[in-house]
Backbone as JSON, one array per atom type, in Angstrom:
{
  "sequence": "XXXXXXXXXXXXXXXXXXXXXXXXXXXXXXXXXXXXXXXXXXXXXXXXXXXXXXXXXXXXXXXXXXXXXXXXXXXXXXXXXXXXXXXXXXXXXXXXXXXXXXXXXXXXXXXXXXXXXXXXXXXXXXXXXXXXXXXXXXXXXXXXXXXXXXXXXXXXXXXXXXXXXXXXXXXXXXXXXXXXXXXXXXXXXXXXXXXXXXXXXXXXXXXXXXXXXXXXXXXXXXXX",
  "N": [[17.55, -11.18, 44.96], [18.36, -11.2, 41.3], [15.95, -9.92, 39.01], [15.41, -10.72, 35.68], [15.23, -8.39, 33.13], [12.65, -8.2, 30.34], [12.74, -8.51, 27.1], [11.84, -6.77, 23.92], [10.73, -9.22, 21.37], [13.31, -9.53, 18.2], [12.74, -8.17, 14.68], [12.36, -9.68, 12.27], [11.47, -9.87, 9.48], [9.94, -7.94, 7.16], [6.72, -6.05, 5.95], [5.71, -4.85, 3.1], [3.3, -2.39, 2.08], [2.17, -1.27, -1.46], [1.03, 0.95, -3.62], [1.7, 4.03, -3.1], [3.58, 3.64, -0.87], [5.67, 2.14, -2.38], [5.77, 3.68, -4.44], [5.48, 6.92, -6.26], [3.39, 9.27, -4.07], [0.11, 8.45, -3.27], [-2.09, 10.98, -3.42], [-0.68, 12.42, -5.02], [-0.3, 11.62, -7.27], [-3.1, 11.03, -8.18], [-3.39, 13.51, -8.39], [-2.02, 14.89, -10.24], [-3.33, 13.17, -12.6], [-5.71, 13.89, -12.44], [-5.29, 16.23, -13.67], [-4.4, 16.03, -15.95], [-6.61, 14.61, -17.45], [-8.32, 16.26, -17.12], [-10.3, 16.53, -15.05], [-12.64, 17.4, -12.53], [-11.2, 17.4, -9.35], [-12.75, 17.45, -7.09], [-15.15, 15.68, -7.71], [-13.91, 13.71, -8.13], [-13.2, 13.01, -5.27], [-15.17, 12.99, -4.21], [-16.53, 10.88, -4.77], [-14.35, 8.92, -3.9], [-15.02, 9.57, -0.88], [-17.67, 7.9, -1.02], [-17.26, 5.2, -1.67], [-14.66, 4.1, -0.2], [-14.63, 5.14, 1.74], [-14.83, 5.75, 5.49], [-17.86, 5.42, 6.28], [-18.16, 3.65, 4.45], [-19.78, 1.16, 3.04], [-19.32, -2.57, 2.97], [-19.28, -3.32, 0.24], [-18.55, -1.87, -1.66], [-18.31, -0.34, -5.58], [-14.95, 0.06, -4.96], [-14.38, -1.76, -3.06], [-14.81, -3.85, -4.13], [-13.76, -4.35, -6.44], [-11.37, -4.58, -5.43], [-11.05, -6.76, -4.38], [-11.42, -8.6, -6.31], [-14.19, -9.12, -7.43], [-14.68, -7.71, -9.12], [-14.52, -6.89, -12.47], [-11.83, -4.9, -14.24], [-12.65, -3.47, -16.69], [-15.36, -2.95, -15.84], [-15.13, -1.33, -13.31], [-13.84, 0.77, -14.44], [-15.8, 1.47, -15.97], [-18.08, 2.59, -13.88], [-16.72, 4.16, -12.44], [-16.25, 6.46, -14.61], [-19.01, 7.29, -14.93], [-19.42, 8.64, -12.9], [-17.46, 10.99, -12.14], [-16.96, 14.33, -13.29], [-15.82, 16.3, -15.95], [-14.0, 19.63, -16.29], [-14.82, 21.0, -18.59], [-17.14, 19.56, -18.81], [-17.85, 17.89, -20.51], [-17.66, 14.05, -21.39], [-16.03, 11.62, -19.38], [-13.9, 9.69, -20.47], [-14.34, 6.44, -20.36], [-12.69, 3.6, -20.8], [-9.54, 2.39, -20.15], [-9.29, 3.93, -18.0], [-8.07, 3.88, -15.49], [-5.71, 2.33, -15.58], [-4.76, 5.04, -17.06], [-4.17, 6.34, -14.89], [-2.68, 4.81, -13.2], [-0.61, 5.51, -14.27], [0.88, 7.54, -13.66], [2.04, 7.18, -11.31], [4.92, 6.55, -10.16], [8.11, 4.53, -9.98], [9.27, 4.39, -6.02], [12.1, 5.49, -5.73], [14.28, 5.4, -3.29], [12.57, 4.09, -1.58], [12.89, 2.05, -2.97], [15.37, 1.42, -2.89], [15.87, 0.69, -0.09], [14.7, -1.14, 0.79], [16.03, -2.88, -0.88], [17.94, -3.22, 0.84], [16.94, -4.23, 3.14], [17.03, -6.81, 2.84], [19.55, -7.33, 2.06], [20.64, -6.95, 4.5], [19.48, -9.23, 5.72], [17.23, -9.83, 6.89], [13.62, -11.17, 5.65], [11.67, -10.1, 3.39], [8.19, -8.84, 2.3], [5.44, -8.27, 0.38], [2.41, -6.61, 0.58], [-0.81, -6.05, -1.13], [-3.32, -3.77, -1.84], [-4.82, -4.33, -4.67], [-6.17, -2.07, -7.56], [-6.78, -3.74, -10.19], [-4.75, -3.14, -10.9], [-1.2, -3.55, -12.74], [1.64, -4.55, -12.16], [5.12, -3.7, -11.57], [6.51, -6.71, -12.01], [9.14, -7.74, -13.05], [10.88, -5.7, -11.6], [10.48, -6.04, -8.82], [9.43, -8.6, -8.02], [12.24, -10.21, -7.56], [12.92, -8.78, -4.96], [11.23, -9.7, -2.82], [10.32, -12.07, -0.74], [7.75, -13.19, -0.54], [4.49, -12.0, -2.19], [1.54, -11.1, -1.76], [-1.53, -9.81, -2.7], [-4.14, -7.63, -3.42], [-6.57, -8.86, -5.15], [-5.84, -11.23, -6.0], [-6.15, -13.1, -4.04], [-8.92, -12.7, -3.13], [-9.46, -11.34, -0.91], [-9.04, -7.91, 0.97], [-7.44, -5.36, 2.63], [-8.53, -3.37, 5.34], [-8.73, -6.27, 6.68], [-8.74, -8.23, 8.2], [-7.98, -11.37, 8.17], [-6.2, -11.36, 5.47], [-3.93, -9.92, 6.61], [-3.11, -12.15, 8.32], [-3.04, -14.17, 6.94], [-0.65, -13.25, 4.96], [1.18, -13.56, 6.93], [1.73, -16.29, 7.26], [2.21, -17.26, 5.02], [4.55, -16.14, 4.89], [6.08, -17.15, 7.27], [5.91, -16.19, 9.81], [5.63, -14.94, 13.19], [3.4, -12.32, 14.33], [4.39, -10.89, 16.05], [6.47, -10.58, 15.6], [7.18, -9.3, 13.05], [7.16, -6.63, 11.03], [5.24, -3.87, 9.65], [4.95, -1.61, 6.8], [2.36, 0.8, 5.91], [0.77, 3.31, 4.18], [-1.85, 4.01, 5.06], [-4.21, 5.18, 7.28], [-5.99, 3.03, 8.4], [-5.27, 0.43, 7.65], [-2.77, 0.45, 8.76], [-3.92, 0.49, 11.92], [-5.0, -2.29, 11.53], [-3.15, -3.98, 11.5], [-1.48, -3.29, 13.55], [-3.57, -4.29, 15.72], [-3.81, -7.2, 15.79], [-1.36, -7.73, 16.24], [1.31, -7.03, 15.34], [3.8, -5.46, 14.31], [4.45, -1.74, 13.26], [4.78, 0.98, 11.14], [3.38, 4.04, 10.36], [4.09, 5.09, 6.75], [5.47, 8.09, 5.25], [7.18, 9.42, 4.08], [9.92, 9.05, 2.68], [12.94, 9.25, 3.86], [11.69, 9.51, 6.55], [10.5, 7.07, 6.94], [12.49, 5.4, 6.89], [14.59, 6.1, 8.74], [12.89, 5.41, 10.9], [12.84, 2.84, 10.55], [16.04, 1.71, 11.31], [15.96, 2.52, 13.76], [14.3, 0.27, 14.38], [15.47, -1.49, 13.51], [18.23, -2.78, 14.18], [21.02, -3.07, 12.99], [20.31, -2.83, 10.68], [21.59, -1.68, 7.35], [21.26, 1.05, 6.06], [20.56, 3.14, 2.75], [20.86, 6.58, 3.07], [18.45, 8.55, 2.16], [19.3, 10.95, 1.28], [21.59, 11.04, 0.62]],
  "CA": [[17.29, -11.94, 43.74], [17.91, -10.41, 40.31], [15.25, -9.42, 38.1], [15.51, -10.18, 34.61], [14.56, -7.8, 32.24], [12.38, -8.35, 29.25], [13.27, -7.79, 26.16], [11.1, -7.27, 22.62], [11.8, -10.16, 19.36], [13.78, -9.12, 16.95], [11.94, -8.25, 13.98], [13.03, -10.47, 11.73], [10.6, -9.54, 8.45], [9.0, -6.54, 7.27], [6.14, -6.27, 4.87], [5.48, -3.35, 2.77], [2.18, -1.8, 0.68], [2.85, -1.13, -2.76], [1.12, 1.99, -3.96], [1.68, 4.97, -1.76], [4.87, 3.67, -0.16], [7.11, 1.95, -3.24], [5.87, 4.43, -5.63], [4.95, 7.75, -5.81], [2.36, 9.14, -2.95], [-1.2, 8.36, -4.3], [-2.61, 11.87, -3.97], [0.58, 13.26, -6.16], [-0.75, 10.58, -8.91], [-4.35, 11.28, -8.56], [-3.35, 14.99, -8.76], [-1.3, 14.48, -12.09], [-4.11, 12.44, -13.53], [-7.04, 14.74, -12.78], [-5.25, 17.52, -14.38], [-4.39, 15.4, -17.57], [-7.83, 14.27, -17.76], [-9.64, 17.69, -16.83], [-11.35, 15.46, -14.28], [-12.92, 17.88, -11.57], [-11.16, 17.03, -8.19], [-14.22, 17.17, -5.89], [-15.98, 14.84, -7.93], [-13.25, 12.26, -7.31], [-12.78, 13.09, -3.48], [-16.65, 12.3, -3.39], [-16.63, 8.89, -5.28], [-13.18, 8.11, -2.64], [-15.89, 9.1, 0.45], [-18.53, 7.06, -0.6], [-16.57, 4.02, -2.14], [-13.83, 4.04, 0.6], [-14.35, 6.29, 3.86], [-15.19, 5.21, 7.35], [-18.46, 5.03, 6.63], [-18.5, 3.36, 3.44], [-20.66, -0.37, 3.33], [-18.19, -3.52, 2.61], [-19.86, -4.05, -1.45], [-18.84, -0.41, -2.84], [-17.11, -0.94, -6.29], [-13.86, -0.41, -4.62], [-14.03, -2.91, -2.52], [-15.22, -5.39, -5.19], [-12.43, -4.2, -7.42], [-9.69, -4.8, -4.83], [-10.84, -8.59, -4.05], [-11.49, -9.37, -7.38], [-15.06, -9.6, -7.54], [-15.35, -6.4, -10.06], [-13.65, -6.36, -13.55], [-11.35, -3.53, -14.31], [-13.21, -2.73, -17.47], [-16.62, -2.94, -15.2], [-15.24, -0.22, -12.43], [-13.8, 2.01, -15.01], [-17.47, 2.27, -16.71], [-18.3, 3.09, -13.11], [-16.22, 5.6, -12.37], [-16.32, 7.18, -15.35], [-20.23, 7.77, -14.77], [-19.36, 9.51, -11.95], [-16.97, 11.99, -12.54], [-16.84, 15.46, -13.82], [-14.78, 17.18, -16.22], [-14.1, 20.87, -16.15], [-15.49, 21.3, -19.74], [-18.98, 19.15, -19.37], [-17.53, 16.62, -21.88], [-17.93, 12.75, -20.47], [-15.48, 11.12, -18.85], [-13.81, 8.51, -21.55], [-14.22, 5.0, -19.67], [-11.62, 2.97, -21.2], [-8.37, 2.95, -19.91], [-9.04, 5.21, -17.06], [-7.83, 3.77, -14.03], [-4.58, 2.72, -16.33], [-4.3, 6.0, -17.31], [-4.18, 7.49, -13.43], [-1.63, 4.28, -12.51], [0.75, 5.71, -15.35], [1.82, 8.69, -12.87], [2.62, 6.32, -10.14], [6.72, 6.27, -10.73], [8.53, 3.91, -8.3], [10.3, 5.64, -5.45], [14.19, 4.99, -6.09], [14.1, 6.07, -2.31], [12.04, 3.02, -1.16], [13.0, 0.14, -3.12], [16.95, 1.17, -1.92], [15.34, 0.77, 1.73], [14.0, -3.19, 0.74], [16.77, -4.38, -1.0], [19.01, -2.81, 1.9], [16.77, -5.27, 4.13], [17.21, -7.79, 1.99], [20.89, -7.53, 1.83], [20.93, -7.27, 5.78], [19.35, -10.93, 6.24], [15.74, -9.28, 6.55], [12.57, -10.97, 5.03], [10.49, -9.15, 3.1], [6.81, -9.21, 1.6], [4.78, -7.58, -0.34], [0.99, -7.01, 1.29], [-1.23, -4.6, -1.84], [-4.51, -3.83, -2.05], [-5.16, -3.89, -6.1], [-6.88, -1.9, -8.31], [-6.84, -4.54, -10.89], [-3.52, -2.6, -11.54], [-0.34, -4.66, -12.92], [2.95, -4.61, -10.99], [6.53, -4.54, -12.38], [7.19, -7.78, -11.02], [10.35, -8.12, -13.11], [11.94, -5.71, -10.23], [9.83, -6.47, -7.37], [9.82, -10.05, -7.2], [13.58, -10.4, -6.2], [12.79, -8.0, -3.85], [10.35, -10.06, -2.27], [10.21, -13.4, -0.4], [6.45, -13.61, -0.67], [3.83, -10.81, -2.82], [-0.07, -11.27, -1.5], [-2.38, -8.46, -3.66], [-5.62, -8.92, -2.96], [-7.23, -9.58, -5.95], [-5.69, -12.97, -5.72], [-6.49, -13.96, -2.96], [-9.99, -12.22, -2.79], [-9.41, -10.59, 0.4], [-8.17, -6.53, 1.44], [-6.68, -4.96, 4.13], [-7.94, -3.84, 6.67], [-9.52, -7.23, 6.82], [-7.28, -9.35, 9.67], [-7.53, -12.02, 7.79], [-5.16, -10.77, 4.79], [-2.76, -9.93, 7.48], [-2.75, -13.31, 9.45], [-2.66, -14.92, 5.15], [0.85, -12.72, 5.02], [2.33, -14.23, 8.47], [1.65, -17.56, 7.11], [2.97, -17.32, 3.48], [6.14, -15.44, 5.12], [6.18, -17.59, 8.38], [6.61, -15.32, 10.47], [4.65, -14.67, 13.81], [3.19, -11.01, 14.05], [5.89, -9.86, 16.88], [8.76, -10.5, 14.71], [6.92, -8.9, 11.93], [7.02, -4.78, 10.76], [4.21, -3.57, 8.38], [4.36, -0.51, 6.54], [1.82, 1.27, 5.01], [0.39, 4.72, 4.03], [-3.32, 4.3, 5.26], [-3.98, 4.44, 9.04], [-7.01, 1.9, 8.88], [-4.36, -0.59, 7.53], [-1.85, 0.61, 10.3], [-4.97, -0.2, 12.97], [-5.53, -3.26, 11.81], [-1.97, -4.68, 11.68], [-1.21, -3.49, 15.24], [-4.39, -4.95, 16.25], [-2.91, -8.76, 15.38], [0.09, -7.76, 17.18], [2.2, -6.61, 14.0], [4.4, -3.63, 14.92], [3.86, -0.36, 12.34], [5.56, 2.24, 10.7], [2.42, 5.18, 8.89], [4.58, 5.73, 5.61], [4.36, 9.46, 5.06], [8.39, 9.74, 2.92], [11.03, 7.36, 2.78], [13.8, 9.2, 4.94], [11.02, 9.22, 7.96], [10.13, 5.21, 7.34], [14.21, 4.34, 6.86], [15.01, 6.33, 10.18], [12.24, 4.43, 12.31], [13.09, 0.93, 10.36], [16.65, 1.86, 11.72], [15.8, 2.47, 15.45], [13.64, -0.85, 14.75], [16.25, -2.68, 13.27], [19.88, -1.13, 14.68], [21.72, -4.23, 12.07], [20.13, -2.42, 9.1], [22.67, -0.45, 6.78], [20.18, 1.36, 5.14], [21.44, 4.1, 2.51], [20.08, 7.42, 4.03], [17.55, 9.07, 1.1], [19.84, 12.48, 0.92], [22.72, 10.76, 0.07]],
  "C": [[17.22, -10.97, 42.56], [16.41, -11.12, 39.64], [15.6, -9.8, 36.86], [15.09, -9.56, 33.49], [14.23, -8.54, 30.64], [12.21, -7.79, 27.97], [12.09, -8.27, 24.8], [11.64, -8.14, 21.54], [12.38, -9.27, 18.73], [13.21, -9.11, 15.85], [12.84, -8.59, 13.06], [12.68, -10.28, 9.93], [9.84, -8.09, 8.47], [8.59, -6.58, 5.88], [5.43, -4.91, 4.26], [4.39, -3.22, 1.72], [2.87, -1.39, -0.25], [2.7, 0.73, -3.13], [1.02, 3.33, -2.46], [3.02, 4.97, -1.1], [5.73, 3.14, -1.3], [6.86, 2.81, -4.13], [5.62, 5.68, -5.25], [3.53, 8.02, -5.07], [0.95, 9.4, -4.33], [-1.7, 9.94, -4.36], [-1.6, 12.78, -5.09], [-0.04, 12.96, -7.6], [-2.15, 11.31, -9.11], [-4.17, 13.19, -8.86], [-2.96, 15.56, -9.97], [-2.31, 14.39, -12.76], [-5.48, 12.75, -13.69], [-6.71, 15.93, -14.22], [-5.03, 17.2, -16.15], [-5.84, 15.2, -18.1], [-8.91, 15.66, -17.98], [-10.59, 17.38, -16.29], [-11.12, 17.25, -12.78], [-12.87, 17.46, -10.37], [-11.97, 16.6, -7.09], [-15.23, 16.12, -6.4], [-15.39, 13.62, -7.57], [-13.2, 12.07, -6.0], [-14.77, 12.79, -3.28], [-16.79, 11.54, -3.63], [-15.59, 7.93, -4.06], [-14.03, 8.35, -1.29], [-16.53, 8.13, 0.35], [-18.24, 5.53, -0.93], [-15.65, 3.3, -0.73], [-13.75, 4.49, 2.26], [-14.89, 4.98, 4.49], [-16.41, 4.29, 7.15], [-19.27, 3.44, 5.58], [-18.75, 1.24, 3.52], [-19.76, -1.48, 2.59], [-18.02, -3.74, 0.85], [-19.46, -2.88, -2.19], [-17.9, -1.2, -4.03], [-15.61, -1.13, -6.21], [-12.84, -1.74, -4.08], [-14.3, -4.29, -3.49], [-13.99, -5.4, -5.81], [-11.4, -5.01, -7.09], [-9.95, -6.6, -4.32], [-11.29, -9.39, -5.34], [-12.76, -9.55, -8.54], [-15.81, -8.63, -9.04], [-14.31, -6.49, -11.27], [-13.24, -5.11, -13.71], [-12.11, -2.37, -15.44], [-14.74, -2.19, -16.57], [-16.53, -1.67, -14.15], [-14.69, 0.87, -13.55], [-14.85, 2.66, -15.89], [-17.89, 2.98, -15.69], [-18.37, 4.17, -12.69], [-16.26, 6.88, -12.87], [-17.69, 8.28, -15.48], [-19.8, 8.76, -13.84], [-18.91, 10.75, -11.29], [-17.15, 13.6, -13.15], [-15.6, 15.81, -14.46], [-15.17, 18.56, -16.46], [-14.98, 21.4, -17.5], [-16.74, 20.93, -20.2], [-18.46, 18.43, -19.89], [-17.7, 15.22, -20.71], [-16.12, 12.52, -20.6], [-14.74, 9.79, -20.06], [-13.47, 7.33, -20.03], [-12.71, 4.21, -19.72], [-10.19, 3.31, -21.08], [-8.11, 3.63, -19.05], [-8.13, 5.09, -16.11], [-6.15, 3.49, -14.45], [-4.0, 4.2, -16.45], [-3.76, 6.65, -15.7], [-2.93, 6.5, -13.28], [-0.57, 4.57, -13.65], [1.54, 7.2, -14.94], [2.36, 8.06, -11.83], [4.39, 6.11, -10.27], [6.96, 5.63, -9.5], [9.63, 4.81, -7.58], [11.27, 4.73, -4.86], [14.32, 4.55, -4.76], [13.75, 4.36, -1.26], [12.36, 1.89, -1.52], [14.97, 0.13, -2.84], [16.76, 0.22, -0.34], [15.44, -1.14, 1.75], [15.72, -3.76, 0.25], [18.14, -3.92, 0.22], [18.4, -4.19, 2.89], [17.34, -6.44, 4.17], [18.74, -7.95, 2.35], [21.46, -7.74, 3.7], [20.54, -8.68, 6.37], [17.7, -10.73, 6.64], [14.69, -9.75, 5.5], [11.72, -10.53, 4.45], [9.24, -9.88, 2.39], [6.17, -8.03, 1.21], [3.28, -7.29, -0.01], [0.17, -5.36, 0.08], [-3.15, -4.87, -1.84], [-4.68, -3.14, -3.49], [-6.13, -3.26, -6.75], [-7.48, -2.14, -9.39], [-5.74, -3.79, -12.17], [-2.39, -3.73, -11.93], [1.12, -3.99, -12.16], [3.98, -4.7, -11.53], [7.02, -5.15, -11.69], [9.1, -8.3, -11.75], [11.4, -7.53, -11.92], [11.21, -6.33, -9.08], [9.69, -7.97, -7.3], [10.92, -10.33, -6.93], [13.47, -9.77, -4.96], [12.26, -9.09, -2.8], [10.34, -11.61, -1.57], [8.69, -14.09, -0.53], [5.72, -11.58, -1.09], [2.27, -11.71, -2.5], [-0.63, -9.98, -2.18], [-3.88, -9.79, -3.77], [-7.2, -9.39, -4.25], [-6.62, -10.75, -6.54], [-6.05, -13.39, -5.12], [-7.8, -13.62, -2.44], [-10.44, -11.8, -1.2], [-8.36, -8.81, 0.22], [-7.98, -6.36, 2.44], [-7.91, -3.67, 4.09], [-8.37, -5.18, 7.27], [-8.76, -8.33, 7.59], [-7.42, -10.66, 8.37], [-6.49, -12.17, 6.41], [-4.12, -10.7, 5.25], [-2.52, -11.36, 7.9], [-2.16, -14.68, 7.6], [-1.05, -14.37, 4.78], [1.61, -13.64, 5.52], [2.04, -15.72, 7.93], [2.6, -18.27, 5.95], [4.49, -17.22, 4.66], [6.72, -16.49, 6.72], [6.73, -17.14, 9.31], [5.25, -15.13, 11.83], [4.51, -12.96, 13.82], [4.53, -9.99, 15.16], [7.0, -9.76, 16.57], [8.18, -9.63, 13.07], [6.46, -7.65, 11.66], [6.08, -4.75, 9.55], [4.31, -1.94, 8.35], [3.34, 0.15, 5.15], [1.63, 2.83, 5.18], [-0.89, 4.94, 4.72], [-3.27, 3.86, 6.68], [-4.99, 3.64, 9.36], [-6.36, 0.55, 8.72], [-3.68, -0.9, 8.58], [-2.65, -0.44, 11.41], [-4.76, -1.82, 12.8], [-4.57, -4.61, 11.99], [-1.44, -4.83, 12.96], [-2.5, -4.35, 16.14], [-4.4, -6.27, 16.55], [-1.78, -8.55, 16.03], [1.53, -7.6, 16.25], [2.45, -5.57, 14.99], [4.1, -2.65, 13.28], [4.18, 0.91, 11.91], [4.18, 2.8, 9.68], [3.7, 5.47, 8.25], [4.0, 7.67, 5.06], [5.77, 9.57, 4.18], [9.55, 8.75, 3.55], [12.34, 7.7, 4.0], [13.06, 8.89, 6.23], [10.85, 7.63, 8.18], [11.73, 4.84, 7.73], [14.35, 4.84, 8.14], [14.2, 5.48, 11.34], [13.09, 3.03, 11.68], [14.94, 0.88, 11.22], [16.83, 1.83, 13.07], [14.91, 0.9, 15.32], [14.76, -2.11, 14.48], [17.76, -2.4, 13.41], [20.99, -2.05, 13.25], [21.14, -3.47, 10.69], [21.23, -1.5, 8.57], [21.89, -0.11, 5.68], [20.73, 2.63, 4.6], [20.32, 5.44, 3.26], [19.93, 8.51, 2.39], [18.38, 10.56, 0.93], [20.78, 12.2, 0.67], [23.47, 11.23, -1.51]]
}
């Protein structure tokens, strides 16, 4: 008696984070935007432990920020307290967090990759966790079959239910559905739902896996 072998879905959709993977990598930006500012690095990398890390308690202002619950003017007074610049001078509030998302450039690199999906018969979506940043949706919404950012919908990632709010918009179940991001608590929590997972670390490494994931993609190849 044969056997027949089983075979994985076809991933049919793939949903991609915004900053970090369509634009330039966030520490590039935050590295830009200290040095413009004369903002003392270590003071930011200790506001991103205790706001963001592992151990950090669900209410920090980040997390308020990114579901909505925190005005942008309200975390950049925040922040601003908290900071250092190299000269002793304060921190100007206003405008800050603007000012840092104005090194963010989109990467050429990445949004070839989408509308390559796109053009192959490939779903896409948009899954961001906001800083009560704005989006150039004039390109990115063609891109897109569905955009979730979670200060709409007052939910973040890694929070399953964000993810399972995606697969619903996009109708898609999680085994036909690729997520990439930059952050590996995101990663976790997508494979955890049964999403498959590309860590974003540069665009030729994501296009070569999305390639072995999707063999039908004609994706241009980033050294071209």
């Amino acid at each position: 008696m044969l056997r027949t072998m089983r075979t994985e879905p076809a991933i049919t959709t793939v949903v991609f984070d915004y900053g970090g993977v369509l634009t330039t990598p966030g520490r590039t930006a935050v590295e830009s935007w200290a040095r413009a500012e004369g903002i003392r690095s270590e003071s930011f990398s200790a506001v991103l432990r205790e706001w963001v890390g592992r151990d950090a308690p669900s209410d920090t202002p980040i997390h308020l920020l990114e579901t909505g619950e925190l005005s942008l003017a309200e975390f950049d007074g925040m922040l601003a307290e908290r900071l250092l610049r190299t000269d002793g001078r304060r921190v100007v509030a206003e405008g800050l967090l603007a000012r840092l998302f104005s090194f963010m450039e989109p990467d050429e690199e990445m949004m070839r990759l989408v509308t390559a999906l796109r053009d192959s018969g490939t779903r896409t979506g948009l899954l961001s966790n906001s800083w009560g940043n704005s989006y150039p949706w004039q390109r990115l919404g063609p891109m897109f079959d569905q955009a979730i950012v979670s200060g709409e919908v007052g939910l973040r990632k890694p929070d399953p239910r964000i993810y399972h709010l995606a697969l619903r918009r996009l109708d898609t179940p999680p085994e036909r559905t690729l997520f990439v991001d930059d952050v590996r608590a995101n990663i976790a929590a997508a494979e955890e739902i049964g999403m498959h997972t590309i860590l974003h670390q540069d665009a030729k490494r994501t296009r070569t896996r999305l390639t072995e994931l999707i063999p039908d993609l004609d994706a241009p190849d980033p050294q071209e």
